[in-house]
Amino acid sequence: MTPEDKAAIAAMPWSERTFARDSYLVREGEPASVCTFLIKGFAFRQKLVSDGARQIISIHIAGEFLDLQNSLLDVADHNVQCLTRCLVGIIHKSALLDLIAARPNVRRALWLDSLIDSSIFREWVVNVGRRDARERIAHLLCELADRLKSAGLANGQPYDFPLTQEQIADCTGLTAVHTNRTLQGLRRDGLISLSSSQLTILDWDRLAEIGDFNERYLHHAV
Amino acid sequence: MTPEDKAAIAAMPWSERTFARDSYLVREGEPASVCTFLIKGFAFRQKLVSDGARQIISIHIAGEFLDLQNSLLDVADHNVQCLTRCLVGIIHKSALLDLIAARPNVRRALWLDSLIDSSIFREWVVNVGRRDARERIAHLLCELADRLKSAGLANGQPYDFPLTQEQIADCTGLTAVHTNRTLQGLRRDGLISLSSSQLTILDWDRLAEIGDFNERYLHHAV
DNA sequence: CGGAAAATTGAGTACTCTCAACCAGCGTGG
DNA sequence: CCACGCTGGTTGAGAGTACTCAATTTTCCG
């Protein structure tokens, strides 16, 4: 992006707001009028099924858009919620569409962002569909560590890792109890250390192998 | 889209090609240089995990793009394969990018297409993550029937439904054996009739309820 | 008509879930 | 300052859904 692109972004009419942990930023079924991006904190997307169970669909870290799809879609098809206290940037979708119309580079960057989101969703389908509990959790930990590192949000280990075991369970399609036992297994085998929201990956190679983790789907280089 | 938009699309340098059942259209890890769309037949996206198991990530019907993400991403992050004999349209990604640059309406339509793809991936994460076998299969059947109908590819029941039980299993994260038994349950309960690639949904309301199916995520109206 | 692919069946296994109880940490209020 | 309550984490036992393996039947297609 050129300096002009960046100036155009900076000139957009956006606002900032802080949300408490667990606050909803987007609710399924509600009309979509704004787009939000995360300035500080962690957030996640989720859907609820008929019996009340929750599936988390993705985790988001600072710097990421939370609902870029709202720029074109009329009604939200899933919920977005704060994982921690969050500082969020809010842009009205029309402002974003104007910017996109005027700035090819920005347009490209935003489309690319949504395509990478999409790639992550695909990998999550694979993760919950074809891996067992140990593999799923290993994969999730690798993904988050990799993304934090690559976004420059980690200065070495341990990583800030604000997910409770129940939330890890909702990411991986498991129950909280089984997640607990599986995490204990990973600890016992000297692969990770995880407590009080601090994650240390003690043996990256083995954890990545267990989780069948290959960073290609994150498309870092693009 | 205006008539000019349509003329611009028609004027693009694209080619047609027929592929046999099971042929690969895109292979994970290979450089992405073209985009393809399905003119006739069925195709699917899939990823393989380390132990060789396969997870199908989406099913595609005539009229849909198969790898729009290749227009911006450099390396394919998953495989695309024909489910049946397919007639496929192929566009070099540079031609598509030129068209996008010149035609705001086309650009919007393509981005929208990729956003709806994304929404379907999210629903699949939920399906394999938080539903049991019967619910997963019911949901898959509802989705495909709904999409075929809404694309105008079905003139009433039965629907063309070219998935084998093994492929249904790979869509839902189950084994072929369990898929077989679960389908028998759906038949026994008078919900569906499925054989020789012909699907009849005998009781839509009950099937949709079992599968917790809500068409919102397909964003038909947009 | 023959062979391969797809569907079906049975029996035994195991991974994950459910339910329930219990422990630990922490912020709040008496 | 400590009790209390809440959330999050841990443990145990038993149940159940889904898997594995292997054989058999049926269907599809050349």
Coordinates of C-alpha atoms (C1' of nucleotides) in Angstrom, one line a residue:
Chain A
M1 CA 0.0 0.0 0.0
T2 CA 1.2 3.5 -0.8
P3 CA 1.4 6.4 1.6
E4 CA -1.8 7.8 0.0
D5 CA -3.6 4.5 0.7
K6 CA -2.6 4.8 4.3
A7 CA -3.6 8.4 4.5
A8 CA -7.0 7.5 3.1
I9 CA -7.4 4.8 5.7
A10 CA -6.4 7.2 8.5
A11 CA -8.9 9.8 7.2
M12 CA -11.8 7.4 7.5
P13 CA -14.5 8.2 9.9
W14 CA -14.1 5.5 12.4
S15 CA -14.5 5.4 16.2
E16 CA -13.0 3.5 19.0
R17 CA -14.8 1.7 21.9
T18 CA -13.9 -0.5 24.7
F19 CA -15.9 -3.6 25.4
A20 CA -15.9 -5.8 28.5
R21 CA -15.0 -9.5 28.4
D22 CA -17.9 -11.6 26.9
S23 CA -19.6 -8.6 25.3
Y24 CA -21.3 -9.3 22.0
L25 CA -19.9 -7.3 19.1
V26 CA -22.2 -8.9 16.5
R27 CA -25.3 -11.0 17.0
E28 CA -26.5 -13.6 14.5
G29 CA -29.7 -12.5 12.8
E30 CA -29.1 -8.8 13.3
P31 CA -28.7 -6.3 10.5
A32 CA -25.1 -5.6 9.7
S33 CA -24.4 -1.9 9.5
V34 CA -20.8 -1.5 10.7
C35 CA -17.5 -3.4 10.4
T36 CA -15.3 -3.8 13.4
F37 CA -11.6 -4.5 13.9
L38 CA -9.7 -5.4 17.0
I39 CA -7.1 -2.9 18.3
K40 CA -6.4 -4.6 21.6
G41 CA -7.4 -7.8 23.2
F42 CA -8.9 -11.1 21.9
A43 CA -12.2 -11.9 20.3
F44 CA -13.9 -14.9 18.8
R45 CA -16.7 -15.9 16.4
Q46 CA -19.3 -18.4 17.4
K47 CA -22.6 -20.0 16.5
L48 CA -25.1 -21.7 18.8
V49 CA -26.9 -24.9 17.8
S50 CA -30.4 -25.8 18.7
D51 CA -29.6 -27.6 22.0
G52 CA -27.6 -24.6 23.2
A53 CA -24.2 -25.9 22.5
R54 CA -21.7 -23.5 21.2
Q55 CA -19.1 -23.9 18.5
I56 CA -16.3 -21.3 18.3
I57 CA -15.4 -20.7 14.7
S58 CA -12.3 -18.6 15.0
I59 CA -10.2 -16.7 17.4
H60 CA -9.1 -13.1 16.6
I61 CA -6.1 -11.2 17.8
A62 CA -5.2 -7.5 17.7
G63 CA -5.1 -6.0 14.2
E64 CA -7.6 -8.3 12.7
F65 CA -11.1 -7.5 11.2
L66 CA -13.9 -9.2 13.1
D67 CA -16.7 -9.0 10.6
L68 CA -15.5 -7.8 7.2
Q69 CA -18.2 -9.8 5.6
N70 CA -20.7 -7.4 7.1
S71 CA -19.6 -4.9 4.5
L72 CA -21.5 -6.8 1.8
L73 CA -23.8 -9.1 3.7
D74 CA -27.0 -7.7 5.1
V75 CA -27.6 -9.9 8.1
A76 CA -25.0 -11.4 10.4
D77 CA -24.8 -15.2 10.2
H78 CA -22.9 -15.7 13.4
N79 CA -22.0 -14.1 16.7
V80 CA -18.8 -12.2 17.5
Q81 CA -17.8 -11.9 21.1
C82 CA -15.0 -10.5 23.2
L83 CA -12.7 -13.1 24.8
T84 CA -11.0 -10.5 26.9
R85 CA -11.6 -6.8 27.5
C86 CA -11.3 -5.3 24.0
L87 CA -10.5 -2.1 22.3
V88 CA -12.4 -2.1 19.0
G89 CA -12.4 0.1 16.0
I90 CA -15.8 0.7 14.3
I91 CA -16.4 1.8 10.7
H92 CA -19.7 2.3 9.1
K93 CA -19.9 -0.1 6.2
S94 CA -20.7 2.6 3.7
A95 CA -17.4 4.4 4.6
L96 CA -15.5 1.1 4.0
L97 CA -17.2 0.6 0.7
D98 CA -16.3 4.1 -0.4
L99 CA -12.7 3.5 0.5
I100 CA -12.7 0.2 -1.3
A101 CA -14.2 1.9 -4.4
A102 CA -11.5 4.5 -4.4
R103 CA -8.4 2.6 -3.4
P104 CA -7.4 -0.6 -5.4
N105 CA -4.7 -1.5 -2.9
V106 CA -6.9 -1.3 0.1
R107 CA -9.5 -3.2 -1.7
R108 CA -7.0 -5.9 -2.5
A109 CA -5.8 -6.0 1.1
L110 CA -9.3 -6.4 2.5
W111 CA -10.3 -9.1 0.0
L112 CA -7.1 -10.9 0.8
D113 CA -7.9 -10.7 4.5
S114 CA -11.2 -12.2 4.0
L115 CA -9.7 -15.0 1.8
I116 CA -7.3 -15.9 4.5
D117 CA -10.1 -15.9 7.0
S118 CA -11.8 -18.3 4.8
S119 CA -8.7 -20.5 4.6
I120 CA -8.6 -20.7 8.3
F121 CA -12.2 -21.8 8.5
R122 CA -11.4 -24.6 6.0
E123 CA -8.6 -25.8 8.2
W124 CA -10.9 -25.7 11.2
V125 CA -13.4 -27.9 9.4
V126 CA -10.6 -30.4 8.9
N127 CA -9.5 -30.0 12.5
V128 CA -12.8 -30.9 14.0
G129 CA -13.8 -33.3 11.3
R130 CA -10.8 -35.6 11.0
R131 CA -8.5 -35.3 14.0
D132 CA -8.9 -36.8 17.5
A133 CA -8.9 -34.7 20.7
R134 CA -5.1 -34.6 21.2
E135 CA -4.5 -33.6 17.6
R136 CA -7.2 -31.0 17.6
I137 CA -5.9 -29.2 20.7
A138 CA -2.3 -29.4 19.5
H139 CA -3.3 -27.9 16.2
L140 CA -5.2 -25.1 17.9
L141 CA -2.3 -24.2 20.1
C142 CA 0.1 -24.2 17.2
E143 CA -2.2 -22.0 15.1
L144 CA -2.6 -19.4 17.8
A145 CA 1.1 -19.4 18.7
D146 CA 2.1 -19.0 15.1
R147 CA -0.4 -16.2 14.4
L148 CA 0.7 -14.3 17.6
K149 CA 4.3 -14.6 16.6
S150 CA 3.8 -13.6 13.0
A151 CA 1.6 -10.6 14.0
G152 CA 4.4 -9.4 16.3
L153 CA 2.2 -9.8 19.3
A154 CA 4.6 -12.1 21.2
N155 CA 8.0 -11.2 22.5
G156 CA 9.1 -14.7 23.1
Q157 CA 7.3 -17.3 25.2
P158 CA 5.1 -17.6 27.1
Y159 CA 2.3 -16.5 24.9
D160 CA -0.8 -14.7 26.2
F161 CA -3.4 -17.3 25.8
P162 CA -6.7 -16.1 27.2
L163 CA -8.9 -19.2 26.4
T164 CA -10.5 -21.1 29.2
Q165 CA -10.6 -24.9 28.9
E166 CA -14.3 -24.6 28.1
Q167 CA -13.5 -22.3 25.3
I168 CA -10.8 -24.6 24.0
A169 CA -13.5 -27.3 24.0
D170 CA -15.8 -25.1 22.0
C171 CA -13.1 -24.5 19.5
T172 CA -12.4 -28.1 19.0
G173 CA -15.8 -29.7 19.3
L174 CA -15.0 -31.4 22.6
T175 CA -16.3 -31.2 26.1
A176 CA -14.6 -29.2 28.8
V177 CA -13.9 -32.4 30.8
H178 CA -12.2 -34.2 27.9
T179 CA -10.3 -31.1 27.0
N180 CA -9.0 -31.0 30.6
R181 CA -7.8 -34.6 30.4
T182 CA -6.3 -34.1 27.0
L183 CA -4.4 -31.0 28.1
Q184 CA -3.1 -32.9 31.1
G185 CA -1.7 -35.5 28.6
L186 CA 0.1 -32.8 26.6
R187 CA 1.6 -31.4 29.8
R188 CA 2.6 -34.8 31.1
D189 CA 4.4 -35.5 27.9
G190 CA 6.4 -32.3 28.2
L191 CA 4.9 -30.7 25.2
I192 CA 3.3 -27.6 26.7
S193 CA 2.9 -25.6 29.9
L194 CA -0.4 -23.8 30.2
S195 CA -1.9 -22.0 33.2
S196 CA -3.2 -18.7 34.2
S197 CA -3.6 -17.7 30.5
Q198 CA 0.1 -18.2 29.8
L199 CA 1.1 -20.8 27.2
T200 CA 4.6 -22.1 26.7
I201 CA 5.2 -24.6 23.9
L202 CA 8.0 -26.7 25.2
D203 CA 8.5 -28.8 22.1
W204 CA 7.3 -27.1 19.0
D205 CA 8.3 -29.8 16.6
R206 CA 6.5 -32.6 18.4
L207 CA 3.4 -30.5 19.0
A208 CA 3.2 -29.5 15.4
E209 CA 3.6 -33.1 14.3
I210 CA 0.9 -34.3 16.7
G211 CA -1.4 -31.5 15.5
D212 CA -0.5 -32.1 11.8
F213 CA 0.2 -28.4 11.7
N214 CA 1.4 -26.8 8.5
E215 CA 1.3 -23.1 8.4
R216 CA 0.6 -22.9 4.7
Y217 CA -3.1 -22.2 5.2
L218 CA -2.2 -19.0 7.1
H219 CA -0.7 -17.5 4.0
H220 CA 1.8 -15.4 5.9
A221 CA 4.0 -14.6 2.9
V222 CA 1.3 -13.1 0.7
Chain B
M1 CA -24.9 -6.1 -12.9
T2 CA -25.4 -4.0 -16.0
P3 CA -25.4 -5.3 -19.6
E4 CA -21.9 -3.8 -19.9
D5 CA -20.7 -5.8 -17.0
K6 CA -22.1 -9.0 -18.6
A7 CA -20.5 -8.1 -21.9
A8 CA -17.2 -7.6 -20.2
I9 CA -17.5 -11.0 -18.6
A10 CA -18.4 -12.6 -21.9
A11 CA -15.4 -11.0 -23.5
M12 CA -13.0 -12.5 -21.0
P13 CA -10.4 -14.9 -22.4
W14 CA -11.6 -18.1 -20.8
S15 CA -11.6 -21.6 -21.9
E16 CA -13.7 -24.7 -21.3
R17 CA -12.6 -28.2 -20.5
T18 CA -14.1 -31.4 -19.4
F19 CA -12.7 -33.5 -16.6
A20 CA -13.5 -37.0 -15.6
R21 CA -14.9 -38.0 -12.2
D22 CA -12.3 -37.8 -9.4
S23 CA -9.9 -35.6 -11.4
Y24 CA -8.0 -33.0 -9.5
L25 CA -8.6 -29.4 -10.5
V26 CA -6.4 -27.9 -7.9
R27 CA -3.8 -29.5 -5.7
E28 CA -2.7 -28.3 -2.3
G29 CA 0.8 -26.8 -2.4
E30 CA 0.8 -26.0 -6.1
P31 CA 1.1 -22.5 -7.4
A32 CA -2.2 -20.9 -8.2
S33 CA -2.3 -19.4 -11.7
V34 CA -5.9 -19.9 -12.8
C35 CA -9.4 -19.7 -11.4
T36 CA -12.0 -22.2 -12.3
F37 CA -15.8 -22.3 -12.2
L38 CA -18.2 -25.2 -12.7
I39 CA -20.4 -25.1 -15.8
K40 CA -21.8 -28.6 -15.4
G41 CA -21.4 -31.3 -12.8
F42 CA -20.5 -31.4 -9.2
A43 CA -17.1 -30.8 -7.5
F44 CA -15.7 -30.7 -4.0
R45 CA -12.9 -29.2 -2.0
Q46 CA -10.9 -31.4 0.4
K47 CA -7.8 -31.6 2.5
L48 CA -5.9 -34.7 3.6
V49 CA -4.5 -35.1 7.1
S50 CA -1.3 -36.8 8.0
D51 CA -2.8 -40.3 8.5
G52 CA -4.3 -40.1 5.0
A53 CA -7.9 -39.4 6.1
R54 CA -9.8 -37.0 4.0
Q55 CA -12.1 -34.1 5.0
I56 CA -14.4 -32.7 2.4
I57 CA -14.8 -29.0 3.0
S58 CA -17.5 -28.0 0.6
I59 CA -19.6 -29.3 -2.3
H60 CA -20.0 -27.2 -5.4
I61 CA -22.8 -27.2 -8.0
A62 CA -23.0 -25.8 -11.5
G63 CA -22.5 -22.1 -11.7
E64 CA -20.1 -21.8 -8.7
F65 CA -16.5 -20.7 -8.5
L66 CA -14.2 -23.4 -7.3
D67 CA -11.1 -21.5 -6.3
L68 CA -11.8 -17.8 -6.4
Q69 CA -9.2 -17.4 -3.6
N70 CA -6.5 -18.3 -6.2
S71 CA -7.0 -14.9 -7.7
L72 CA -5.1 -13.4 -4.8
L73 CA -3.4 -16.3 -3.0
D74 CA -0.2 -17.7 -4.5
V75 CA -0.3 -21.3 -3.4
A76 CA -3.3 -23.5 -3.1
D77 CA -4.1 -24.5 0.5
H78 CA -6.5 -27.3 -0.4
N79 CA -7.5 -29.7 -3.1
V80 CA -10.4 -29.3 -5.5
Q81 CA -11.7 -32.5 -7.1
C82 CA -14.5 -33.5 -9.5
L83 CA -17.3 -35.4 -7.9
T84 CA -18.8 -36.3 -11.3
R85 CA -17.7 -35.7 -14.8
C86 CA -17.4 -31.9 -15.0
L87 CA -17.4 -29.1 -17.5
V88 CA -15.2 -26.4 -16.1
G89 CA -14.5 -22.8 -17.2
I90 CA -10.9 -21.7 -16.7
I91 CA -9.8 -18.1 -16.4
H92 CA -6.2 -16.9 -15.9
K93 CA -6.1 -15.0 -12.7
S94 CA -4.6 -11.9 -14.3
A95 CA -7.6 -11.7 -16.6
L96 CA -9.9 -11.9 -13.6
L97 CA -8.0 -9.3 -11.8
D98 CA -8.2 -6.9 -14.8
L99 CA -11.9 -7.4 -14.9
I100 CA -12.3 -6.8 -11.2
A101 CA -10.2 -3.6 -11.5
A102 CA -12.4 -2.3 -14.3
R103 CA -15.9 -3.4 -13.2
P104 CA -17.1 -2.4 -9.7
N105 CA -20.2 -4.5 -10.0
V106 CA -18.3 -7.6 -11.0
R107 CA -15.9 -7.0 -8.2
R108 CA -18.7 -6.8 -5.7
A109 CA -20.3 -10.0 -7.0
L110 CA -17.1 -11.9 -6.8
W111 CA -16.3 -10.7 -3.3
L112 CA -19.8 -11.5 -2.3
D113 CA -19.4 -15.0 -3.7
S114 CA -16.3 -15.6 -1.6
L115 CA -17.9 -14.2 1.5
I116 CA -20.8 -16.6 1.1
D117 CA -18.4 -19.4 0.6
S118 CA -16.8 -18.4 3.9
S119 CA -20.2 -18.4 5.6
I120 CA -20.8 -22.0 4.4
F121 CA -17.4 -23.0 5.8
R122 CA -18.3 -21.6 9.1
E123 CA -21.5 -23.5 9.2
W124 CA -19.6 -26.7 8.4
V125 CA -17.3 -26.1 11.3
V126 CA -20.4 -26.0 13.5
N127 CA -21.8 -29.1 11.8
V128 CA -18.9 -31.3 12.3
G129 CA -18.0 -29.7 15.7
R130 CA -21.3 -29.7 17.6
R131 CA -23.8 -32.1 16.0
D132 CA -24.1 -35.8 16.2
A133 CA -24.1 -38.2 13.2
R134 CA -27.8 -38.0 12.5
E135 CA -27.9 -34.2 12.8
R136 CA -24.8 -33.8 10.6
I137 CA -26.1 -35.8 7.8
A138 CA -29.6 -34.2 8.0
H139 CA -27.9 -30.8 7.8
L140 CA -25.8 -31.8 4.8
L141 CA -28.8 -33.1 2.9
C142 CA -30.8 -29.9 3.7
E143 CA -28.0 -27.7 2.6
L144 CA -27.5 -29.4 -0.7
A145 CA -31.2 -29.7 -1.5
D146 CA -31.7 -26.0 -0.6
R147 CA -28.8 -24.9 -2.8
L148 CA -29.8 -27.0 -5.8
K149 CA -33.3 -25.6 -5.6
S150 CA -32.2 -22.0 -5.1
A151 CA -29.8 -22.3 -8.1
G152 CA -32.6 -23.5 -10.3
L153 CA -30.8 -26.9 -10.8
A154 CA -33.7 -29.0 -9.5
N155 CA -37.0 -29.3 -11.2
G156 CA -38.7 -30.9 -8.2
Q157 CA -37.7 -34.0 -6.4
P158 CA -35.8 -36.2 -6.5
Y159 CA -32.6 -34.2 -6.5
D160 CA -29.5 -35.3 -8.3
F161 CA -27.2 -36.3 -5.4
P162 CA -23.9 -37.7 -6.6
L163 CA -22.2 -38.3 -3.2
T164 CA -21.3 -41.8 -2.2
Q165 CA -21.7 -42.8 1.4
E166 CA -18.0 -42.6 1.8
Q167 CA -18.1 -39.0 0.5
I168 CA -20.9 -38.1 2.8
A169 CA -18.8 -39.5 5.6
D170 CA -15.9 -37.3 4.5
C171 CA -18.2 -34.3 4.6
T172 CA -19.4 -35.0 8.0
G173 CA -16.3 -36.3 9.8
L174 CA -17.8 -39.8 10.2
T175 CA -16.8 -43.2 8.9
A176 CA -18.5 -44.8 5.9
V177 CA -19.9 -47.6 8.1
H178 CA -21.5 -45.3 10.5
T179 CA -22.8 -43.1 7.7
N180 CA -24.5 -46.1 6.3
R181 CA -26.2 -47.0 9.5
T182 CA -27.3 -43.4 10.1
L183 CA -28.7 -43.1 6.6
Q184 CA -30.7 -46.3 7.2
G185 CA -32.1 -44.6 10.3
L186 CA -33.2 -41.6 8.3
R187 CA -34.8 -43.9 5.8
R188 CA -36.5 -46.0 8.4
D189 CA -38.0 -42.9 9.9
G190 CA -39.5 -41.9 6.6
L191 CA -37.4 -38.8 6.3
I192 CA -35.6 -39.4 3.1
S193 CA -35.2 -41.8 0.2
L194 CA -31.7 -42.0 -1.2
S195 CA -30.4 -44.4 -3.7
S196 CA -28.6 -44.4 -7.1
S197 CA -27.6 -40.8 -6.6
Q198 CA -31.3 -39.7 -6.3
L199 CA -32.3 -38.0 -3.1
T200 CA -35.9 -37.4 -2.1
I201 CA -36.6 -35.5 1.1
L202 CA -39.9 -37.0 2.3
D203 CA -40.4 -34.7 5.3
W204 CA -38.5 -31.5 4.9
D205 CA -39.7 -29.9 8.1
R206 CA -38.6 -32.8 10.3
L207 CA -35.3 -33.2 8.5
A208 CA -34.5 -29.5 8.8
E209 CA -35.4 -29.7 12.5
I210 CA -33.2 -32.6 13.1
G211 CA -30.3 -31.0 11.2
D212 CA -30.9 -27.7 12.9
F213 CA -30.9 -26.2 9.4
N214 CA -31.5 -22.5 9.0
E215 CA -30.8 -21.2 5.5
R216 CA -29.7 -17.8 6.7
Y217 CA -26.0 -18.7 6.3
L218 CA -26.6 -19.2 2.6
H219 CA -27.5 -15.6 2.2
H220 CA -29.8 -16.3 -0.8
A221 CA -31.4 -12.9 -0.7
V222 CA -28.3 -10.8 -1.0
Chain C
dC1 C1' -21.5 -61.2 -18.2
dG2 C1' -17.7 -60.1 -15.1
dG3 C1' -15.3 -57.3 -12.1
dA4 C1' -14.9 -53.3 -9.4
dA5 C1' -17.2 -50.0 -6.6
dA6 C1' -20.6 -49.1 -3.3
dA7 C1' -23.6 -50.5 0.2
dT8 C1' -24.7 -53.5 4.1
dT9 C1' -24.1 -56.4 8.2
dG10 C1' -22.0 -58.2 12.6
dA11 C1' -19.2 -58.2 16.5
dG12 C1' -16.0 -56.2 19.4
dT13 C1' -13.5 -52.0 20.8
dA14 C1' -12.5 -47.4 22.3
dC15 C1' -12.8 -42.7 22.4
dT16 C1' -15.5 -39.2 24.1
dC17 C1' -19.4 -37.9 26.8
dT18 C1' -22.4 -37.4 31.0
dC19 C1' -23.1 -36.6 35.5
dA20 C1' -21.5 -35.5 39.8
dA21 C1' -18.5 -34.2 43.2
dC22 C1' -14.6 -31.6 44.7
dC23 C1' -10.7 -28.3 44.7
dA24 C1' -8.4 -23.8 43.8
dG25 C1' -8.0 -19.1 42.9
dC26 C1' -9.9 -14.6 43.3
dG27 C1' -12.7 -10.5 43.8
dT28 C1' -16.3 -8.7 46.7
dG29 C1' -18.5 -7.4 50.7
dG30 C1' -19.6 -7.8 55.6
Chain D
dC1 C1' -9.4 -9.4 57.4
dC2 C1' -11.8 -13.3 56.5
dA3 C1' -16.0 -15.5 54.7
dC4 C1' -18.4 -16.1 50.7
dG5 C1' -19.6 -17.1 46.1
dC6 C1' -18.3 -17.6 41.6
dT7 C1' -15.6 -19.2 37.9
dG8 C1' -12.4 -22.3 36.2
dG9 C1' -10.0 -26.5 36.7
dT10 C1' -9.7 -31.5 38.2
dT11 C1' -11.2 -36.2 39.2
dG12 C1' -14.0 -40.6 39.1
dA13 C1' -17.2 -43.9 37.4
dG14 C1' -20.3 -45.4 34.1
dA15 C1' -22.7 -44.9 29.6
dG16 C1' -23.0 -44.4 24.7
dT17 C1' -21.8 -42.9 20.2
dA18 C1' -18.9 -43.8 16.8
dC19 C1' -14.9 -46.6 15.2
dT20 C1' -12.4 -50.9 13.5
dC21 C1' -12.1 -54.9 11.0
dA22 C1' -13.8 -58.2 8.2
dA23 C1' -17.1 -60.5 5.5
dT24 C1' -21.1 -60.3 2.4
dT25 C1' -24.4 -58.6 -0.7
dT26 C1' -25.8 -55.3 -4.1
dT27 C1' -25.2 -52.1 -7.7
dC28 C1' -22.9 -50.1 -11.3
dC29 C1' -20.5 -50.1 -15.7
dG30 C1' -17.5 -51.5 -19.3

